[in-house]
Amino acid sequence: MKEKGFESDDFKEILNKYEASRAQGNTCYLDADDFADIADYYLSDGKADEGLEAVNRGLDLHIDSGMLQSVKSAILIYKRQYVEAKEILDNLVDDTNDYDVLYQRAQLTYALYKDVDKAEEMFREWIALQEKEEISLGNSPTGEFMRESYTHVITSFIELVDDGRYDEELVKRWIEEYIVTFQPLGNSNSDLLLADIVRDEEMADMVDKVYSLLLETDPYIKYGWTVLAAAQNSEGKYYESNDSCDFALAINPDDWDAKIIKAHNYYSLSDMEKALPLFQEVMEKFDDSSQSLPYAICLLACNRIEEGDEQLRRAYYYADSLKYKDKYFYASLLGEIAEGCIVSGNYKMGMNAINKAIECQPSEPNFYMCKGTLMLINDDVDGAMTSYSDYIEYSNDKIIASANIALRLIFQEKEDLAMSLLDTCYEYGKDSKSWRIISAYKAFAFYRFKHYDDFLTELKTACESCPDIVGALFADIIPSGMDPKDYYDYIVNKPL
C-alpha cells in the first residue's frame, strides 16, 4: 500500500480494529491483504517488530498466503535476518510473477552473497518488468511508481551492507541514471527522497547535481539553497557556494547556516576582510567556540592581534573537547592553532598545541614544519633543524619540503642554513618530479640576501623551467596578469 493509502478512512478502520483486538489479546479476522497492509504500515514507520507480529498473526489465519510470506521475508531482510528470509523465499511456490519476490531475491544476492553484478542484473530485470506493467496500465514510465522503484534499488545498495562500506561508485551510477531518466526533478516525492539520500550520505557532488535540479523547479525548497551551498563548499566551489548563500539569504535573511558557509567560503578564498564581519556576526549571535579558529585567523590577518590571540585561546580549549571524539580533527585543529600562534606571538601556547598534535598524529609532516618554525623563532636552531628533518622525512616530495623549510629560514634571515638546504635538493636527482623548482627558490634566496648576480643567473633558469613558481615567489614584484614569458625581462629591467 502506498503511504498515502495509510491515511484513508478504510485503512484507519482496519488498523484500529487490529490494534484493539491485539490490545485485548485476541485475534481478529482480516483478509490477508489487510494484514499485509498493516505490516507494511508498521515497517514504513520503522517498527519492524510490530510489522513482523502483524504478518505472523495474518499467517496464523492464512497459512498458505504467498503474499504474507513475501511480506514476512521483506521484514526479515529489513532486520538483516537474511538466512531466514531466504528460507521463506526458497519455499514459496509459483512466484515467477511476483515482482516483490524478484526484488527480494536481488536484495539477498547482494546482501547475503555479495554478488554485486548478479544483484544489479536482477534489479534491472525487476525494473524492466515494473516499467512494462506501468506502460500496459497506461501509466507514465517516468512517473512516481518508477521513480520509487529506483530509490528502492539505491537504498538497497546503501543499506544492505554489514560494515556500512557500500560501493559508492555503484550507488552514484544509479543516482546519475535516475537524474538522466527522470528529469526534470522536483515534482515527485521520490525526487525529494533522493535528495535526502545524497544529503544523508554526504555525497557532495551528488547533492550539488540533485539540489541544482530541484531548485530549478522550485527555488523555494526549504533550506535548499543552503544545502546546495554546503555541498559546493565541500567541493571547493567557493564562488558558486557564495551565489547559493546569497539566494538562501534573499529568501531568509536570518539563515545563519548560510552566513556561516559564506564566511567559510571567503576564508577558503583567503579573503579574510570579507570573512571577518560574517564570522563576527555569527560569534555575536551564537558565541560558538567551534568557529573560534577561523575567526581568530581572520582577526590576525586584519592585524587585530590581541583579539585574534583571545580567539586562539578559545579554540585551544575547544580542541580539548574533541580529543576522544575525533582524534584526526583534534590534531588538525591543534596544528592550525599552532600556526596561528606564530602570527599572534603566543609561542608558548603554539608549542603546547603542536606537541599535542604530534603526540596524536606523529606521521603528519606539517606538524614538524610548524614546530621547527616555533623553535627557530625562539632561536633554538638545533631543535628547529631536527624538526625540519622530521618534516622532510615524513613528506612525499623531499624537494618541495626542503624548499618550504628554506623559505622559513630565509624569512628568519638564516642565510647559510637556507642556501645549504637548497643545495641539498640537487642530491635527489634530475628525475625527481620537483627538480624544476629548485632554481626559483635559489633565485628568491639570492634576491632576499642581496646577491644580485647569482640571483639573475638562477632567475633566468627559473623563468624557463618553472615560471609558475617564479610568479608565486615574486608576486610582490610581478604585476598580476603578466605573461610568464615576460617575467625575466620585466624583473631584470626593474630597479632592485
Coordinates of C-alpha atoms in Angstrom, one line a residue:
M1 CA 0.0 0.0 0.0
K2 CA 1.3 3.5 -0.8
E3 CA 1.9 5.7 2.1
K4 CA -1.0 8.0 1.2
G5 CA -3.2 4.9 1.5
F6 CA -2.4 4.7 5.1
E7 CA -4.3 7.9 5.6
S8 CA -7.6 6.5 4.1
D9 CA -10.6 6.0 6.3
D10 CA -10.8 2.4 5.3
F11 CA -7.3 1.6 6.3
K12 CA -7.6 3.5 9.6
E13 CA -10.7 1.5 10.4
I14 CA -8.8 -1.8 9.7
L15 CA -5.8 -0.7 11.8
N16 CA -8.0 0.4 14.7
K17 CA -9.8 -3.0 14.6
Y18 CA -6.4 -4.8 14.6
E19 CA -4.8 -2.8 17.4
A20 CA -8.0 -3.1 19.6
S21 CA -8.0 -6.9 19.3
R22 CA -4.3 -7.0 19.8
A23 CA -4.6 -4.9 23.0
Q24 CA -7.2 -7.4 24.3
G25 CA -5.1 -10.4 23.5
N26 CA -7.4 -11.6 20.8
T27 CA -7.0 -12.2 17.1
C28 CA -9.5 -10.5 14.8
Y29 CA -10.3 -11.9 11.3
L30 CA -8.9 -9.8 8.5
D31 CA -8.1 -10.6 4.9
A32 CA -4.5 -11.5 4.0
D33 CA -4.3 -8.2 2.1
D34 CA -5.3 -6.3 5.3
F35 CA -2.6 -8.0 7.4
A36 CA -0.1 -7.2 4.6
D37 CA -1.1 -3.5 4.6
I38 CA -0.8 -3.4 8.4
A39 CA 2.6 -5.0 8.4
D40 CA 3.6 -2.6 5.6
Y41 CA 2.4 0.4 7.6
Y42 CA 4.5 -0.6 10.6
L43 CA 7.5 -1.2 8.5
S44 CA 7.2 2.2 6.8
D45 CA 7.2 3.7 10.3
G46 CA 10.4 1.9 11.3
K47 CA 8.5 -0.6 13.5
A48 CA 9.8 -3.8 12.1
D49 CA 9.0 -5.9 15.1
E50 CA 5.3 -4.8 15.1
G51 CA 5.2 -5.4 11.4
L52 CA 6.6 -9.0 11.9
E53 CA 4.0 -9.6 14.6
A54 CA 1.2 -8.5 12.3
V55 CA 2.3 -10.7 9.5
N56 CA 2.7 -13.7 11.8
R57 CA -0.9 -13.1 13.1
G58 CA -2.0 -13.0 9.5
L59 CA -0.2 -16.2 8.7
D60 CA -2.0 -17.9 11.6
L61 CA -5.2 -17.3 9.7
H62 CA -3.9 -17.5 6.1
I63 CA -1.2 -20.1 6.4
D64 CA -0.8 -20.6 2.6
S65 CA -0.7 -16.9 1.7
G66 CA 2.4 -16.5 -0.5
M67 CA 1.8 -12.7 -0.3
L68 CA 2.1 -12.7 3.5
Q69 CA 5.2 -14.9 3.3
S70 CA 6.7 -12.4 0.9
V71 CA 5.9 -9.5 3.3
K72 CA 7.5 -11.5 6.1
S73 CA 10.7 -12.1 4.1
A74 CA 10.8 -8.4 3.3
I75 CA 10.7 -7.5 7.0
L76 CA 13.4 -10.1 7.8
I77 CA 15.6 -8.5 5.2
Y78 CA 15.0 -5.2 6.8
K79 CA 16.0 -6.7 10.1
R80 CA 19.1 -8.2 8.4
Q81 CA 18.0 -11.7 9.0
Y82 CA 19.0 -12.8 5.5
V83 CA 19.2 -16.5 6.0
E84 CA 15.7 -16.7 7.5
A85 CA 14.4 -14.5 4.6
K86 CA 16.0 -16.8 2.0
E87 CA 14.4 -19.9 3.6
I88 CA 11.0 -18.3 3.2
L89 CA 11.6 -17.3 -0.4
D90 CA 13.0 -20.8 -1.3
N91 CA 9.8 -22.4 0.0
L92 CA 7.5 -20.2 -2.0
V93 CA 5.6 -21.9 -4.8
D94 CA 4.9 -20.3 -8.2
D95 CA 6.5 -16.9 -7.5
T96 CA 7.5 -16.3 -11.1
N97 CA 5.2 -13.4 -11.5
D98 CA 5.7 -11.9 -8.0
Y99 CA 7.7 -8.7 -8.6
D100 CA 8.3 -8.3 -4.8
V101 CA 9.9 -11.7 -4.6
L102 CA 12.2 -10.9 -7.6
Y103 CA 13.2 -7.7 -5.8
Q104 CA 13.9 -9.5 -2.5
R105 CA 15.9 -12.2 -4.3
A106 CA 18.1 -9.4 -5.8
Q107 CA 18.5 -7.9 -2.3
L108 CA 19.6 -11.2 -0.9
T109 CA 22.0 -11.8 -3.8
Y110 CA 23.6 -8.5 -2.8
A111 CA 23.4 -8.8 1.0
L112 CA 24.0 -12.5 1.5
Y113 CA 26.3 -13.5 -1.3
K114 CA 28.0 -10.1 -2.1
D115 CA 27.4 -10.7 -5.8
V116 CA 27.0 -7.2 -6.9
D117 CA 26.9 -7.9 -10.7
K118 CA 24.2 -10.5 -10.4
A119 CA 22.2 -8.4 -8.0
E120 CA 22.4 -5.4 -10.3
E121 CA 21.3 -7.7 -13.2
M122 CA 18.3 -8.8 -11.1
F123 CA 17.4 -5.3 -10.0
R124 CA 17.4 -4.2 -13.7
E125 CA 15.1 -7.2 -14.6
W126 CA 12.8 -6.1 -11.8
I127 CA 12.7 -2.5 -13.0
A128 CA 12.1 -3.6 -16.6
L129 CA 9.1 -5.7 -15.5
Q130 CA 7.8 -2.9 -13.4
E131 CA 8.1 -0.5 -16.3
K132 CA 6.4 -2.9 -18.8
E133 CA 3.4 -3.2 -16.4
E134 CA 3.2 0.5 -15.9
I135 CA 3.0 1.1 -19.6
S136 CA 0.4 -1.7 -20.0
L137 CA -1.7 0.1 -17.4
G138 CA -1.4 3.4 -19.4
N139 CA 0.9 5.0 -16.8
S140 CA 4.0 7.0 -17.5
P141 CA 7.3 5.1 -17.4
T142 CA 8.8 8.1 -15.7
G143 CA 6.1 8.6 -13.1
E144 CA 6.1 8.3 -9.4
F145 CA 6.0 4.5 -9.3
M146 CA 9.1 4.0 -11.4
R147 CA 11.0 6.8 -9.6
E148 CA 10.2 5.0 -6.3
S149 CA 11.5 1.7 -7.8
Y150 CA 14.8 3.4 -8.5
T151 CA 15.1 4.8 -4.9
H152 CA 14.4 1.3 -3.6
V153 CA 17.4 -0.1 -5.5
I154 CA 19.6 2.8 -4.5
T155 CA 18.7 2.4 -0.8
S156 CA 19.3 -1.4 -1.0
F157 CA 22.8 -0.8 -2.3
I158 CA 23.5 1.6 0.6
E159 CA 21.8 -0.2 3.5
L160 CA 22.3 -3.9 2.9
V161 CA 26.0 -4.0 3.8
D162 CA 27.3 -5.2 7.1
D163 CA 30.0 -2.7 7.8
G164 CA 28.4 0.4 6.2
R165 CA 31.0 0.4 3.4
Y166 CA 29.0 0.3 0.3
D167 CA 30.2 0.7 -3.3
E168 CA 29.9 4.5 -3.7
E169 CA 30.7 4.3 -7.4
L170 CA 27.9 1.8 -7.9
V171 CA 25.4 4.0 -5.9
K172 CA 26.4 7.1 -7.8
R173 CA 25.9 5.4 -11.1
W174 CA 22.3 4.6 -10.2
I175 CA 21.8 8.1 -8.9
E176 CA 23.1 9.5 -12.2
E177 CA 20.8 7.2 -14.1
Y178 CA 17.9 8.4 -12.0
I179 CA 18.8 12.0 -12.8
V180 CA 19.0 11.4 -16.5
T181 CA 15.9 9.2 -16.7
F182 CA 13.5 11.4 -14.7
Q183 CA 14.4 15.0 -15.4
P184 CA 13.0 17.5 -14.6
L185 CA 13.3 16.8 -10.8
G186 CA 11.2 18.4 -8.2
N187 CA 7.6 17.4 -8.8
S188 CA 7.8 14.0 -7.1
N189 CA 8.2 12.7 -3.5
S190 CA 10.8 10.3 -4.8
D191 CA 12.9 13.2 -6.1
L192 CA 12.9 14.6 -2.6
L193 CA 13.7 11.2 -1.1
L194 CA 16.7 11.0 -3.5
A195 CA 17.7 14.5 -2.2
D196 CA 17.5 13.2 1.3
I197 CA 19.6 10.1 0.4
V198 CA 22.5 12.1 -1.2
R199 CA 22.5 14.6 1.7
D200 CA 22.4 12.0 4.4
E201 CA 25.2 10.1 2.7
E202 CA 27.3 13.3 2.4
M203 CA 27.8 12.8 -1.3
A204 CA 28.7 16.5 -2.0
D205 CA 28.9 16.0 -5.8
M206 CA 25.5 14.3 -6.0
V207 CA 24.0 16.9 -3.6
D208 CA 25.2 19.6 -6.0
K209 CA 23.6 17.9 -9.0
V210 CA 20.3 16.9 -7.4
Y211 CA 19.7 20.1 -5.5
S212 CA 20.6 22.2 -8.5
L213 CA 17.9 20.4 -10.5
L214 CA 15.3 20.6 -7.7
L215 CA 15.9 24.3 -7.2
E216 CA 15.4 24.9 -11.0
T217 CA 11.9 23.5 -10.5
D218 CA 11.2 25.1 -7.1
P219 CA 13.6 27.8 -5.9
Y220 CA 11.8 28.0 -2.6
I221 CA 12.5 24.5 -1.3
K222 CA 13.1 24.9 2.4
Y223 CA 16.9 25.3 3.1
G224 CA 17.5 24.0 -0.4
W225 CA 20.0 26.8 -1.3
T226 CA 21.8 26.3 2.0
V227 CA 22.2 22.6 1.4
L228 CA 23.5 23.3 -2.1
A229 CA 25.9 25.9 -0.7
A230 CA 27.3 23.5 1.8
A231 CA 27.9 20.9 -0.9
Q232 CA 29.6 23.4 -3.2
N233 CA 31.8 24.5 -0.3
S234 CA 32.8 20.9 0.3
E235 CA 33.7 20.6 -3.4
G236 CA 35.8 23.7 -3.3
K237 CA 33.4 25.7 -5.5
Y238 CA 33.5 28.7 -3.2
Y239 CA 32.2 31.3 -5.7
E240 CA 29.2 29.1 -6.7
S241 CA 28.6 28.4 -3.0
N242 CA 28.6 32.1 -2.3
D243 CA 25.9 32.6 -5.0
S244 CA 23.8 29.9 -3.4
C245 CA 24.3 31.5 0.0
D246 CA 23.0 34.8 -1.5
F247 CA 19.9 33.1 -2.8
A248 CA 19.3 31.5 0.6
L249 CA 19.8 34.8 2.4
A250 CA 17.5 36.6 0.0
I251 CA 14.7 34.1 1.0
N252 CA 15.6 34.2 4.7
P253 CA 18.0 36.9 5.9
D254 CA 18.3 35.1 9.2
D255 CA 19.6 31.9 7.7
W256 CA 22.6 31.6 9.9
D257 CA 23.8 28.4 8.3
A258 CA 24.1 30.2 5.0
K259 CA 26.0 33.1 6.7
I260 CA 28.5 30.6 8.3
I261 CA 29.0 28.8 4.9
K262 CA 29.6 32.2 3.2
A263 CA 32.1 33.1 5.9
H264 CA 34.0 29.9 5.3
N265 CA 33.9 30.4 1.5
Y266 CA 35.7 33.7 1.9
Y267 CA 38.0 32.1 4.5
S268 CA 38.9 29.4 2.0
L269 CA 39.5 32.0 -0.7
S270 CA 41.9 33.8 1.7
D271 CA 39.6 36.9 1.6
M272 CA 39.8 37.5 5.3
E273 CA 38.5 41.0 5.2
K274 CA 35.2 39.8 3.8
A275 CA 35.1 36.7 6.0
L276 CA 35.7 38.7 9.2
P277 CA 32.4 40.6 9.5
L278 CA 30.5 37.4 8.8
F279 CA 32.3 35.4 11.5
Q280 CA 32.0 38.4 13.9
E281 CA 28.2 38.4 13.3
V282 CA 27.9 34.7 13.9
M283 CA 30.0 34.9 17.1
E284 CA 28.0 37.7 18.4
K285 CA 24.8 35.7 17.8
F286 CA 26.0 32.2 19.0
D287 CA 29.4 32.6 20.7
D288 CA 30.3 29.3 19.1
S289 CA 33.8 28.1 20.0
S290 CA 33.8 25.8 17.0
Q291 CA 34.2 28.9 14.9
S292 CA 36.9 30.5 17.1
L293 CA 39.8 29.3 15.0
P294 CA 38.8 30.7 11.6
Y295 CA 37.6 33.8 13.4
A296 CA 41.0 34.1 15.0
I297 CA 42.8 33.7 11.7
C298 CA 40.7 36.5 10.2
L299 CA 41.4 38.8 13.1
L300 CA 45.1 38.1 12.8
A301 CA 45.1 38.7 9.1
C302 CA 43.4 42.0 9.7
N303 CA 46.1 42.9 12.2
R304 CA 43.7 42.6 15.2
I305 CA 46.4 40.6 17.1
E306 CA 45.0 40.8 20.7
E307 CA 41.5 39.8 19.7
G308 CA 42.9 37.1 17.4
D309 CA 45.0 35.7 20.3
E310 CA 42.0 35.6 22.5
Q311 CA 40.1 33.5 20.0
L312 CA 43.1 31.2 19.5
R313 CA 42.9 30.5 23.3
R314 CA 39.2 29.7 23.0
A315 CA 39.9 27.4 20.0
Y316 CA 42.7 25.7 22.1
Y317 CA 40.3 24.9 24.9
Y318 CA 37.6 23.8 22.4
A319 CA 40.1 21.4 20.8
D320 CA 40.4 19.5 24.2
S321 CA 36.7 18.6 23.9
L322 CA 37.4 16.8 20.7
K323 CA 40.3 14.7 21.8
Y324 CA 38.4 11.5 22.4
K325 CA 35.7 12.1 19.7
D326 CA 37.7 12.6 16.5
K327 CA 41.5 12.4 17.0
Y328 CA 42.4 13.4 13.5
F329 CA 40.3 16.6 13.5
Y330 CA 41.6 17.3 17.0
A331 CA 45.2 17.1 15.8
S332 CA 44.5 19.1 12.7
L333 CA 42.8 21.8 14.8
L334 CA 45.8 22.0 17.1
G335 CA 48.1 22.2 14.2
E336 CA 46.2 25.2 12.8
I337 CA 46.1 26.8 16.2
A338 CA 49.9 26.5 16.5
E339 CA 50.3 28.2 13.1
G340 CA 48.1 31.0 14.3
C341 CA 50.2 31.3 17.4
I342 CA 53.2 32.0 15.2
V343 CA 51.4 35.1 13.9
S344 CA 50.0 36.2 17.3
G345 CA 53.3 35.8 19.1
N346 CA 51.9 33.3 21.6
Y347 CA 54.7 30.9 21.2
K348 CA 54.2 29.0 24.4
M349 CA 50.6 28.0 23.6
G350 CA 51.7 27.3 20.0
M351 CA 54.4 24.9 21.2
N352 CA 51.9 23.2 23.6
A353 CA 49.4 22.8 20.8
I354 CA 51.9 21.4 18.2
N355 CA 53.3 18.9 20.7
K356 CA 49.8 17.6 21.4
A357 CA 49.1 17.4 17.7
I358 CA 52.3 15.4 17.1
E359 CA 51.6 13.1 20.0
C360 CA 48.2 12.4 18.5
Q361 CA 49.3 12.1 14.8
P362 CA 53.1 11.6 14.8
S363 CA 53.4 11.0 11.0
E364 CA 51.9 14.3 9.9
P365 CA 54.7 16.2 8.2
N366 CA 53.2 19.7 8.5
F367 CA 53.2 19.5 12.3
Y368 CA 57.0 19.2 12.3
M369 CA 57.3 22.2 10.0
C370 CA 55.3 24.2 12.4
K371 CA 57.3 23.0 15.4
G372 CA 60.5 23.8 13.7
T373 CA 59.4 27.3 12.9
L374 CA 58.4 27.9 16.5
M375 CA 61.8 26.7 17.7
L376 CA 63.5 28.8 15.1
I377 CA 61.7 31.9 16.2
N378 CA 62.9 31.1 19.8
D379 CA 66.5 30.8 18.5
D380 CA 66.6 27.1 19.1
V381 CA 68.3 26.5 15.7
D382 CA 69.4 22.9 16.5
G383 CA 65.9 21.9 17.7
A384 CA 64.4 23.6 14.6
M385 CA 66.6 21.7 12.2
T386 CA 65.8 18.4 13.9
S387 CA 62.1 19.1 13.5
Y388 CA 62.6 20.2 9.9
S389 CA 64.5 17.0 9.2
D390 CA 61.4 15.1 10.5
Y391 CA 59.3 17.2 8.2
I392 CA 61.4 16.2 5.2
E393 CA 61.4 12.5 6.3
Y394 CA 57.6 12.3 6.5
S395 CA 57.0 14.3 3.3
N396 CA 56.3 12.5 0.0
D397 CA 58.2 15.2 -2.0
K398 CA 61.5 15.9 -0.4
I399 CA 62.4 18.8 -2.7
I400 CA 59.2 20.7 -2.0
A401 CA 59.6 20.0 1.7
S402 CA 63.1 21.3 1.6
A403 CA 62.0 24.4 -0.4
N404 CA 59.3 25.1 2.2
I405 CA 61.8 25.0 5.0
A406 CA 64.2 27.2 3.1
L407 CA 61.5 29.8 2.8
R408 CA 61.1 30.0 6.5
L409 CA 64.8 30.1 7.0
I410 CA 65.0 32.9 4.5
F411 CA 62.4 35.0 6.3
Q412 CA 64.2 34.4 9.6
E413 CA 67.5 35.7 7.9
K414 CA 69.3 32.3 8.3
E415 CA 71.2 32.6 5.0
D416 CA 73.8 29.8 5.4
L417 CA 71.2 27.3 6.5
A418 CA 68.7 28.3 3.7
M419 CA 71.4 28.1 1.0
S420 CA 72.8 24.9 2.3
L421 CA 69.4 23.2 2.4
L422 CA 68.5 24.3 -1.2
D423 CA 71.9 22.9 -2.4
T424 CA 71.0 19.5 -0.9
C425 CA 67.9 19.5 -3.1
Y426 CA 70.2 18.6 -6.1
E427 CA 71.1 15.4 -4.3
Y428 CA 67.6 14.0 -5.1
G429 CA 68.5 13.9 -8.8
K430 CA 67.0 15.3 -12.0
D431 CA 64.5 12.5 -12.2
S432 CA 62.7 14.0 -9.1
K433 CA 59.4 15.5 -10.2
S434 CA 60.0 18.7 -8.4
W435 CA 63.6 19.2 -9.6
R436 CA 62.5 22.1 -11.8
I437 CA 61.5 24.3 -8.9
I438 CA 65.0 24.5 -7.2
S439 CA 66.3 27.3 -9.3
A440 CA 63.2 29.5 -8.4
Y441 CA 63.8 29.1 -4.7
K442 CA 67.5 29.7 -5.1
A443 CA 66.8 32.8 -7.1
F444 CA 64.4 34.0 -4.3
A445 CA 67.1 33.3 -1.7
F446 CA 69.8 35.2 -3.6
Y447 CA 67.3 38.1 -4.1
R448 CA 66.5 38.3 -0.4
F449 CA 70.1 38.1 0.6
K450 CA 71.1 40.7 -2.0
H451 CA 73.4 38.5 -4.1
Y452 CA 72.1 40.0 -7.3
D453 CA 74.5 38.4 -9.8
D454 CA 73.7 34.9 -8.6
F455 CA 70.0 36.0 -8.4
L456 CA 69.9 36.9 -12.1
T457 CA 71.7 33.7 -13.1
E458 CA 69.2 31.5 -11.2
L459 CA 66.2 33.6 -12.3
K460 CA 66.9 33.1 -16.0
T461 CA 66.9 29.3 -15.4
A462 CA 63.8 29.5 -13.3
C463 CA 61.9 31.6 -15.8
E464 CA 62.5 28.8 -18.3
S465 CA 61.9 25.8 -16.1
C466 CA 59.2 26.9 -13.6
P467 CA 57.6 30.3 -14.4
D468 CA 54.6 29.4 -12.3
I469 CA 56.8 29.2 -9.2
V470 CA 58.6 32.4 -10.1
G471 CA 55.2 34.2 -10.3
A472 CA 54.3 32.9 -6.9
L473 CA 57.6 33.8 -5.1
F474 CA 57.9 37.2 -6.8
A475 CA 54.2 38.1 -6.6
D476 CA 55.1 41.4 -4.9
I477 CA 57.2 42.4 -7.9
I478 CA 55.5 40.9 -11.0
P479 CA 52.2 42.6 -12.0
S480 CA 49.1 40.5 -11.9
G481 CA 48.2 39.0 -15.2
M482 CA 51.6 39.4 -16.9
D483 CA 52.5 36.8 -19.4
P484 CA 55.1 34.4 -17.8
K485 CA 57.4 34.7 -20.8
D486 CA 57.9 38.4 -19.9
Y487 CA 58.9 37.7 -16.2
Y488 CA 62.6 37.7 -16.7
D489 CA 62.8 40.9 -18.8
Y490 CA 60.5 42.7 -16.5
I491 CA 62.5 41.8 -13.4
V492 CA 65.9 42.5 -15.0
N493 CA 64.8 45.9 -16.1
K494 CA 63.2 46.8 -12.8
P495 CA 65.5 48.6 -10.3
L496 CA 66.3 46.2 -7.5

